[in-house]
Coordinates of C-alpha atoms in Angstrom, one line a residue:
Chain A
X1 CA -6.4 -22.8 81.6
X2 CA -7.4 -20.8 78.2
X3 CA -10.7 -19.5 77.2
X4 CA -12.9 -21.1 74.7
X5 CA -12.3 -19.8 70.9
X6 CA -15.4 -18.1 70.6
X7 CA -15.7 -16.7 74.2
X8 CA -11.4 -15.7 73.5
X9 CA -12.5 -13.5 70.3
X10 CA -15.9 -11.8 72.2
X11 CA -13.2 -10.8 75.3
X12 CA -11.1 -9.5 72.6
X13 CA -13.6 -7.1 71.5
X14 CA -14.8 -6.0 75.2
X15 CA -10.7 -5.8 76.0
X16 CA -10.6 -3.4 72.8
X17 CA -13.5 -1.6 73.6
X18 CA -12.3 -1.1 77.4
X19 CA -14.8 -3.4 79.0
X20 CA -13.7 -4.4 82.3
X21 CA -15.7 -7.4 82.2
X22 CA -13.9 -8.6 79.3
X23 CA -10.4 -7.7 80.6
X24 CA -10.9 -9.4 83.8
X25 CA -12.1 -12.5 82.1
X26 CA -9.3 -12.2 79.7
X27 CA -6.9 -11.9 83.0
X28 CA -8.5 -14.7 85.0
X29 CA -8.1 -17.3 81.7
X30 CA -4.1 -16.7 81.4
X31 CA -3.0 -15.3 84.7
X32 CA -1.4 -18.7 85.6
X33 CA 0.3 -19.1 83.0
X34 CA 1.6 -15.6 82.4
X35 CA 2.7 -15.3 86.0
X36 CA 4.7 -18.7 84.7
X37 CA 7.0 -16.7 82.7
X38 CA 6.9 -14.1 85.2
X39 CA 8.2 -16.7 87.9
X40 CA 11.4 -17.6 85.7
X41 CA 12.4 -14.0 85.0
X42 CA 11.9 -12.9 88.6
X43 CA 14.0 -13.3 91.5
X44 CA 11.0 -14.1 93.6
X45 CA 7.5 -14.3 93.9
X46 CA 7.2 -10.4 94.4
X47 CA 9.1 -9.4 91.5
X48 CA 7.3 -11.8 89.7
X49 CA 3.8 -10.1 90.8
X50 CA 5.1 -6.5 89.5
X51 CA 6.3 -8.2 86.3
X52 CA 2.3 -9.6 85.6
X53 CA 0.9 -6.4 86.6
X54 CA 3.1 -4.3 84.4
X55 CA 2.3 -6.5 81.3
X56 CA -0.7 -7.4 81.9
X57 CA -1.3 -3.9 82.4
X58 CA 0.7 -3.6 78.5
X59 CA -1.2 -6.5 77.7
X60 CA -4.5 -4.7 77.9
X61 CA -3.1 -1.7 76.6
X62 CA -2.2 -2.7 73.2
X63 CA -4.8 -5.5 72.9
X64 CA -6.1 -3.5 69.8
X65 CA -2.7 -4.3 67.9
X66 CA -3.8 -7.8 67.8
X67 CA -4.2 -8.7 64.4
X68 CA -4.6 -12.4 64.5
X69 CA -2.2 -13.8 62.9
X70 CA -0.9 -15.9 65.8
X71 CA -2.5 -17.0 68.6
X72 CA -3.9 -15.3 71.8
X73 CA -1.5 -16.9 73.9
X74 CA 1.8 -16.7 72.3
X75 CA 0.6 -13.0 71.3
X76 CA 0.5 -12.7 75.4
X77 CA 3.2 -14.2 75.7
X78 CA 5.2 -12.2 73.9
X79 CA 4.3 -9.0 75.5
X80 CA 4.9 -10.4 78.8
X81 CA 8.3 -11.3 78.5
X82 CA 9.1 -8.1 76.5
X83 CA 7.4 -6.4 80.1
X84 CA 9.9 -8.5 81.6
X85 CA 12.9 -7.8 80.1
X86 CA 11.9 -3.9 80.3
X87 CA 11.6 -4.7 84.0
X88 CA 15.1 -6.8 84.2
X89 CA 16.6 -3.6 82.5
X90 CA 14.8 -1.1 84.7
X91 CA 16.0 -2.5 88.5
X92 CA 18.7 -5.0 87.7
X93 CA 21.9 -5.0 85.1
X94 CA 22.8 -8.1 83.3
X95 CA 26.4 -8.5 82.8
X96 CA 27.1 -10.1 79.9
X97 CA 30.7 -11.3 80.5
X98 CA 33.1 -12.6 77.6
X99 CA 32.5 -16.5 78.1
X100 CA 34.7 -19.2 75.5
X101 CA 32.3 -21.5 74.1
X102 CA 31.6 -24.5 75.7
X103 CA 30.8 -27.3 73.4
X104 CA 28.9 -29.2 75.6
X105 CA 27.3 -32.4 74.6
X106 CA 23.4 -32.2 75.3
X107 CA 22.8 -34.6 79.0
X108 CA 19.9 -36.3 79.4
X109 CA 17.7 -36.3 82.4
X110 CA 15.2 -38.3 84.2
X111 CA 11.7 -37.5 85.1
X112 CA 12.0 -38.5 87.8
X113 CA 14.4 -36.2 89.8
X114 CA 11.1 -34.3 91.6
X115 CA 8.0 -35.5 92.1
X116 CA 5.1 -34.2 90.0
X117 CA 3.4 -31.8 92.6
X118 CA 6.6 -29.7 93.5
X119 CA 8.3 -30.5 89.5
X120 CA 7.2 -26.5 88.2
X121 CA 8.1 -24.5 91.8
X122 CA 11.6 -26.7 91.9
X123 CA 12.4 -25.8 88.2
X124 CA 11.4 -22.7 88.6
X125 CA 14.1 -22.4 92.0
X126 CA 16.7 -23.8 89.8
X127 CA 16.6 -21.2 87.2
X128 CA 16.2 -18.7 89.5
X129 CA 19.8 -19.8 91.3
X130 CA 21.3 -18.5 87.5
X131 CA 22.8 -15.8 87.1
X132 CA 20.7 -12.7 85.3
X133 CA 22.0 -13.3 82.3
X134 CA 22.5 -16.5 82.2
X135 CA 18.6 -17.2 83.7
X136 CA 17.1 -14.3 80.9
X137 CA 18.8 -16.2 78.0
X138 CA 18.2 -19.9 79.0
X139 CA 14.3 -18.6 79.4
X140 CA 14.4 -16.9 75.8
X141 CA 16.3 -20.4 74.2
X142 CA 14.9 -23.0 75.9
X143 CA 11.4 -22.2 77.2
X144 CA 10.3 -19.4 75.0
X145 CA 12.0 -20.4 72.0
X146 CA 13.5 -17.6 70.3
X147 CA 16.4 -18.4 68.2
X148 CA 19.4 -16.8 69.3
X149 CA 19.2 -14.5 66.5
X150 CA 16.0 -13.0 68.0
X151 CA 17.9 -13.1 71.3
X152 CA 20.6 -11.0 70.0
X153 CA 18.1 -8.0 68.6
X154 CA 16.6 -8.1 72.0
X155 CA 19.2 -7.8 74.4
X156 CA 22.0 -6.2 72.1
X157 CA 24.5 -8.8 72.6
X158 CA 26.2 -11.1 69.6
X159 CA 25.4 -14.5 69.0
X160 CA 28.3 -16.1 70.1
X161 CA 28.6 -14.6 73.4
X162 CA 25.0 -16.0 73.6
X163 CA 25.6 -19.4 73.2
X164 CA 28.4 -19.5 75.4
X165 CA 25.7 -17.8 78.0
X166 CA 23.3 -20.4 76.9
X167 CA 25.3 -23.7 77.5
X168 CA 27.0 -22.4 80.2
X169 CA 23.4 -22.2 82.0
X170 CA 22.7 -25.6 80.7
X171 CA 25.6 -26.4 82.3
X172 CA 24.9 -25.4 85.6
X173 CA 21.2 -26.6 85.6
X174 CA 22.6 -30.1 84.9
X175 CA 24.9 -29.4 88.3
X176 CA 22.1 -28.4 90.2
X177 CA 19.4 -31.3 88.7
X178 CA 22.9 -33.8 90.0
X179 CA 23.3 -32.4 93.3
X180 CA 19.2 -32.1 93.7
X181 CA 18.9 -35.9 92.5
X182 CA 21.2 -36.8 94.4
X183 CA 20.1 -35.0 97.9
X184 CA 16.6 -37.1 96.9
X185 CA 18.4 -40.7 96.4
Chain M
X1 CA 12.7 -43.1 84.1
X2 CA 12.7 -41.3 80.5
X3 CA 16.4 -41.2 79.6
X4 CA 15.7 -39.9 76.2
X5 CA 14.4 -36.6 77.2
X6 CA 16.7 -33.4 77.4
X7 CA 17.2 -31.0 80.0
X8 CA 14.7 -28.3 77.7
X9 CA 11.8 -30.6 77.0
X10 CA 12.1 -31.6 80.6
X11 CA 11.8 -27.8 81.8
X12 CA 9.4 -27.2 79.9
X13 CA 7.3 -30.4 80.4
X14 CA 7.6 -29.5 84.6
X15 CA 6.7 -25.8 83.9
X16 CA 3.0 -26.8 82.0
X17 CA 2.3 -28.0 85.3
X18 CA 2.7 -24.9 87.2
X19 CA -0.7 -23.7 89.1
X20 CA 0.9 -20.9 90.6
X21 CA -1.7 -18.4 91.2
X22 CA -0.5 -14.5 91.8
X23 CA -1.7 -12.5 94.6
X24 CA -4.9 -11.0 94.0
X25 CA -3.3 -7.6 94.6
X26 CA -2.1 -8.2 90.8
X27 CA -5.1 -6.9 89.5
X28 CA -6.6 -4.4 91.8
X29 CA -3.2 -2.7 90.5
X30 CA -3.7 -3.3 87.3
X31 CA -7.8 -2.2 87.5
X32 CA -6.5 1.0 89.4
X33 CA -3.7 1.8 86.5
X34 CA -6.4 1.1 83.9
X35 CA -8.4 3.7 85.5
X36 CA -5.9 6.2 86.3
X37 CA -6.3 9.0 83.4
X38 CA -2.9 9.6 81.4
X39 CA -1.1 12.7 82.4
X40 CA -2.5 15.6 80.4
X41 CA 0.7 16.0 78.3
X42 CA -0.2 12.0 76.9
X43 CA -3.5 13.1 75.6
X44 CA -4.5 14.4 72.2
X45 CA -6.2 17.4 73.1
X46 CA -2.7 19.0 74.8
X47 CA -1.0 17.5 71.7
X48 CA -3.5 19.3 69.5
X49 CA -3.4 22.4 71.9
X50 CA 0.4 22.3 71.7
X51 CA 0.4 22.2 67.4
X52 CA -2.7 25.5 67.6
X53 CA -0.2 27.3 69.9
X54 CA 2.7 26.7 68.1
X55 CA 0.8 27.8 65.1
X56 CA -0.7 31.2 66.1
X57 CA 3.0 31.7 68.4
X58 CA 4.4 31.0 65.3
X59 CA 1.3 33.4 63.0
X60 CA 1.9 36.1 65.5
X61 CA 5.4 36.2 65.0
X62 CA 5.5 36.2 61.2
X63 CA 2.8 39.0 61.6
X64 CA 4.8 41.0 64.2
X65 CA 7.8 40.4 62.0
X66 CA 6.0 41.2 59.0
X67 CA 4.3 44.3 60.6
X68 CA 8.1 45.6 61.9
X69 CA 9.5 45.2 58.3
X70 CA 6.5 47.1 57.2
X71 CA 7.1 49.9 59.9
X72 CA 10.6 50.1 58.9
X73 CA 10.0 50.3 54.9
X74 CA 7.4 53.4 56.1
X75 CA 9.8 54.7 58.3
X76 CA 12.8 54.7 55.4
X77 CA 10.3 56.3 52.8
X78 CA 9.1 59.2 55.8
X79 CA 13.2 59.7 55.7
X80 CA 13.4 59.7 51.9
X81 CA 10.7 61.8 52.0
X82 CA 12.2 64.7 54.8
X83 CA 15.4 64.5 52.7
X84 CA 13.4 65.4 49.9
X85 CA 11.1 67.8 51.4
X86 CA 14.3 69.6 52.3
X87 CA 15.6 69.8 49.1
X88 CA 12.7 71.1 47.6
X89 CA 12.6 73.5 50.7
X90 CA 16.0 74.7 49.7
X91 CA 14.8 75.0 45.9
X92 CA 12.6 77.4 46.8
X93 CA 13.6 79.5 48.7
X94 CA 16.5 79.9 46.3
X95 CA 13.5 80.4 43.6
X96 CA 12.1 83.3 46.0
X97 CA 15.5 85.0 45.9
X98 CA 16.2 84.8 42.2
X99 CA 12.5 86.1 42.0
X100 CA 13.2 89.1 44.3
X101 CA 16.1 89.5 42.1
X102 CA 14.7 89.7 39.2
X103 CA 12.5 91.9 40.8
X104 CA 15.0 94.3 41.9
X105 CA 16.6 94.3 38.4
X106 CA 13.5 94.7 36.4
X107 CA 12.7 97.8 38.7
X108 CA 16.3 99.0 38.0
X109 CA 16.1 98.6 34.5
X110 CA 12.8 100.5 34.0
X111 CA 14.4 103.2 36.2
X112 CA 17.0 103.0 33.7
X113 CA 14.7 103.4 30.6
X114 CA 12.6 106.3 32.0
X115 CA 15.9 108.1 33.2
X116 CA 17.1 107.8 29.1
X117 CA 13.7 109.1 27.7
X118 CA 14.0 112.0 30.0
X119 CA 17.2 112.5 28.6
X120 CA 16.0 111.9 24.9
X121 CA 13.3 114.2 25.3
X122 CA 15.2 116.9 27.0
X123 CA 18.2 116.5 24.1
X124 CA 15.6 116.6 21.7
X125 CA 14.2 120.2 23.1
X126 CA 17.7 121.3 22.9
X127 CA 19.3 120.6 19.7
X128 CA 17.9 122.4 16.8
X129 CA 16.6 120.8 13.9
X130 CA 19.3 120.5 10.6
X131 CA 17.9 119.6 7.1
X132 CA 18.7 116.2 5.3
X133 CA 21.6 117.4 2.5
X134 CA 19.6 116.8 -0.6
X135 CA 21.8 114.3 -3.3
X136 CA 24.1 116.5 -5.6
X137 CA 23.8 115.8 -9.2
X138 CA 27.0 115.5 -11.0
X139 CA 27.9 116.3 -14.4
X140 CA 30.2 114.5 -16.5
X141 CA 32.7 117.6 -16.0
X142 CA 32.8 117.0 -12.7
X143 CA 33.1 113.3 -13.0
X144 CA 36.4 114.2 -15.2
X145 CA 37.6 116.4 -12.8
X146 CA 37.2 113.7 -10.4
X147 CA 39.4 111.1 -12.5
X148 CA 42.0 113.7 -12.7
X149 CA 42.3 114.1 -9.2
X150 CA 42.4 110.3 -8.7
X151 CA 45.4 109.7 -11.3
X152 CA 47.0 112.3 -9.4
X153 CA 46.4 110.9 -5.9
X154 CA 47.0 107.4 -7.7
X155 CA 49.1 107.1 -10.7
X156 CA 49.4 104.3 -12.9
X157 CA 52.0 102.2 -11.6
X158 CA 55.2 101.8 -13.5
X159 CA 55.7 97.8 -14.5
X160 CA 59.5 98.5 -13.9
X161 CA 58.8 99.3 -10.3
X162 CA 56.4 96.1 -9.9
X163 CA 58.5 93.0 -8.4
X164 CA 60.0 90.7 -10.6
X165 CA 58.8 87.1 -11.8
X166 CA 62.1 84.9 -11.7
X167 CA 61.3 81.8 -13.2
X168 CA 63.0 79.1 -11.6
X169 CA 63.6 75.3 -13.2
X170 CA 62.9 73.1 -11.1
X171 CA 62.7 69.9 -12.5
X172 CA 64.0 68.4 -16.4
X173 CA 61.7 66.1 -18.3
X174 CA 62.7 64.8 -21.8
X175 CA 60.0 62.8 -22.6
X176 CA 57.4 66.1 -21.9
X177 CA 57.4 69.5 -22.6
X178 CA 55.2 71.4 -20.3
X179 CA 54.7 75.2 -20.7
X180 CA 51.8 77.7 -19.7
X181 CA 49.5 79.0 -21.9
X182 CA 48.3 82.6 -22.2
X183 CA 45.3 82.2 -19.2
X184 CA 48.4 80.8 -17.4
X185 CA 47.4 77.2 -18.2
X186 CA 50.2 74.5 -17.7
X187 CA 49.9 72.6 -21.5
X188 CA 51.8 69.5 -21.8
X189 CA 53.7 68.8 -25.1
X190 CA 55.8 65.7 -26.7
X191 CA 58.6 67.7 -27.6
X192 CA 61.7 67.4 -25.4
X193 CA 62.2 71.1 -23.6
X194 CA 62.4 71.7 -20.4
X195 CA 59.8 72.3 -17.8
X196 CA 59.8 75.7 -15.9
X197 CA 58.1 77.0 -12.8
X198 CA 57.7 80.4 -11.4
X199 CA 56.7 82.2 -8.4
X200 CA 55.6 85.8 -7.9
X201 CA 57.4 87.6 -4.9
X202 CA 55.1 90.1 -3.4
X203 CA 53.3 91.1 -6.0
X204 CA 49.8 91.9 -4.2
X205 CA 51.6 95.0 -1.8
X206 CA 49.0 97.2 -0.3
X207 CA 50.8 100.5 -1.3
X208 CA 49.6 99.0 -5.2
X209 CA 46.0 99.2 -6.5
X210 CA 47.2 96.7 -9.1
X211 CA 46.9 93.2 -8.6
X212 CA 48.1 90.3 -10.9
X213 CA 45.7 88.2 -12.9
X214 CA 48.1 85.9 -14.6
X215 CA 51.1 85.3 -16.6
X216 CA 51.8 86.8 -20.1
X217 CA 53.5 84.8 -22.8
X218 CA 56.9 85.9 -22.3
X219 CA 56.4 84.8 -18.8
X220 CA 55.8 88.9 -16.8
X221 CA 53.0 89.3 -15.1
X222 CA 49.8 90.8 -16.1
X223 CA 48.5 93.4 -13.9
X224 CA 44.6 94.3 -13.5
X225 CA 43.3 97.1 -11.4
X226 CA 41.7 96.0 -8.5
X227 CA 38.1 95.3 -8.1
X228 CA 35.2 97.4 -8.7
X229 CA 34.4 97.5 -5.0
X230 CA 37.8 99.4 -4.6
X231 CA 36.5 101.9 -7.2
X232 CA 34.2 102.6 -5.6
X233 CA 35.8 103.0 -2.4
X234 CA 38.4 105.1 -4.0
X235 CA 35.0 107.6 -4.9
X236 CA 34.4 107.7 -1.4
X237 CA 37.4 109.5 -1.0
X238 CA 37.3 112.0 -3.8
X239 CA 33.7 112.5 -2.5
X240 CA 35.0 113.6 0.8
X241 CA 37.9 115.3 -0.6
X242 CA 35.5 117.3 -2.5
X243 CA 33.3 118.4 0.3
X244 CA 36.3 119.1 2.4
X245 CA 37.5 121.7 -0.3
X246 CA 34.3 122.7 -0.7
X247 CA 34.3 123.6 3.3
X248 CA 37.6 125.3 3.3
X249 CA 36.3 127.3 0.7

């Protein structure tokens, strides 16, 4: 769910000016989907809670640096899995270990694995099963989209070691989508 | 069954379906954090409190530093001063003693003075009173008389008893003839004669009222009496002579 254009830029405004109207509508239009990215960087549904309310909380905050430029929503976006990472940093470590470079040849899947009601919570359990580092980079690759350039200013690690990280979780999803298929078969 | 799809598009094609809805304790925190006031230190007024006590810390210190270089320049100059104060002390009480001195020495010296006048006056009372000898006129017998007695006392010397002029060559010269002339002038001639030099031992003794004025032609010396002061002089003494005669007469 996101707000209408024209209500999105008048919530803006009240969010700027500190009206609590405004930010709870602002909060009740994208708390789904920001406690979405919250659910893949978390360990579980609690963590995940503290993540939203520490960047929405950011979110809020720094609503006045908006300029515009890119949409509400990736803007939000953004700040939330910054908050995230801040909160990955703060109460867990992510141990980047020296990984050779798998070239791994990209493995189709079907649709059809889960069914469509429990598709997001079972994804969501399977990235979760990653390792820290493994789950925080898959996130930032393959559902946020940062290039692993951006990746590497972020979390302070090179490229390469990235990548390895990268397939190596793609690796393991593909394991776990197998086993998972074939527990449902 | 999609085959085509990868692993990516498929996670993120399962996560737009999430409806996941967070507890509703999500935003009571965040409404309570919203609300919560930032520590004191956050806000601007402590930041600008902070900067306008830094400052007048910082203006207090500059003055108190300023103030205490001040204090010390005055306190150098009040010991400049003392040292000087001193040395003018000293000066004058050096000036009062030269003062007292002088004092001392003028009084001494007018003592002096008095005591002499006394003395003058009381010489004067004592001695009595001799008349001023009048000039003699002399007559041109006694003048004569006088000349005789002075070629007594001093005859005229004898030339033979003067010191001899040795001439003396000292040096040959055929192309020139040098030779002195009557005022004792060296004249140069072309002839071919030798050139002769003389010297004069002690001819100017004191026991002689002769001196020598120059050189005659066949090379003696001319002698002059001496100067009219030393007439004069020599008058003296027949003067006192005179009177002494005079007085044993």
């Amino acid at each position: 769910m996101a707000l209408n254009p024209d209500i999105e830029a008048s919530v803006i405004q009240g969010c700027t000016k500190g009206d609590r109207s405004s930010q709870y509508t602002l909060y009740n239009g994208y708390k789904t989907y920001l406690y979405g990215i919250c659910m893949r960087y978390a360990r579980n549904a609690d963590e995940a809670a503290d993540m939203l309310q520490e960047g929405f909380y950011l979110i809020l905050r720094d609503i006045g640096k908006f300029t515009g430029n890119s949409a509400l929503k990736t803007w939000m976006s953004r700040v939330m899995v910054n908050s995230c990472l801040m909160h990955i940093r703060k109460f867990r470590k992510i141990q980047f270990s020296t990984l050779e470079t798998d070239q791994l040849e990209r493995i189709d899947c079907s649709e059809d694995v889960f069914s469509k009601k429990d598709r997001a919570d079972a994804i969501i359990h399977l990235i979760r099963k990653l390792p820290t580092s493994y789950q925080t980079v898959f996130n930032m690759r393959a559902m946020e989209g940062y290039s692993f350039r951006e990746i590497s200013e972020q979390l302070n690690q090179n490229e390469a070691t990235l990548r390895s990280h990268y397939l190596r979780a793609r690796q393991q999803l593909q394991n776990f989508l197998a086993k998972e298929f074939k527990g449902n078969e | 069954m999609n085959k085509n799809n990868n692993i990516e598009d498929f996670f993120n094609a399962s996560m737009e379906q999430f409806d996941g809805v967070p507890p509703a304790s999500v935003w009571d925190k965040v409404e309570k954090k919203l609300d919560k006031k930032p520590p004191f230190f956050k806000t601007p007024l402590f930041w600008t409190g902070l900067i306008l006590a830094g400052l007048i810390a910082s203006g207090i210190y500059f003055y108190i530093d300023s103030s205490q270089e001040r204090i010390n320049i005055l306190m150098g100059e009040n010991e400049e001063l003392k040292s000087q104060k001193g040395e003018m002390e000293m000066q004058l009480t050096e000036c009062n003693y030269r003062s007292l001195e002088a004092e001392r020495l003028l009084d001494s010296y007018s003592a002096l003075q008095q005591e002499k006048e006394q003395k003058k006056k009381t010489e004067k009372k004592n001695t009595p009173k001799i008349k001023k000898e009048e000039p003699i006129e002399k007559s041109a017998e006694s003048l004569s008389q006088e000349y005789n007695i002075y070629k007594e006392i001093h005859p005229t010397p004898n030339l033979q008893q003067l010191p001899k002029v040795t001439p003396q060559i000292i040096e040959t010269k055929t192309d020139s003839n040098l030779y002195l002339d009557e005022d004792g002038l060296i004249i140069q001639e072309e002839t071919k004669t030798e050139f002769k030099v003389f010297s004069i031992i002690d001819t100017t003794s004191n026991n002689l009222e002769f001196e020598v004025e120059g050189v005659q032609p066949d090379l003696t010396p001319k002698f002059v009496p001496k100067t009219k002061e030393w007439f004069q002089k020599q008058k003296d003494k027949l003067k006192k002579l005179k009177r002494n005669r005079n007085e044993e007469e």
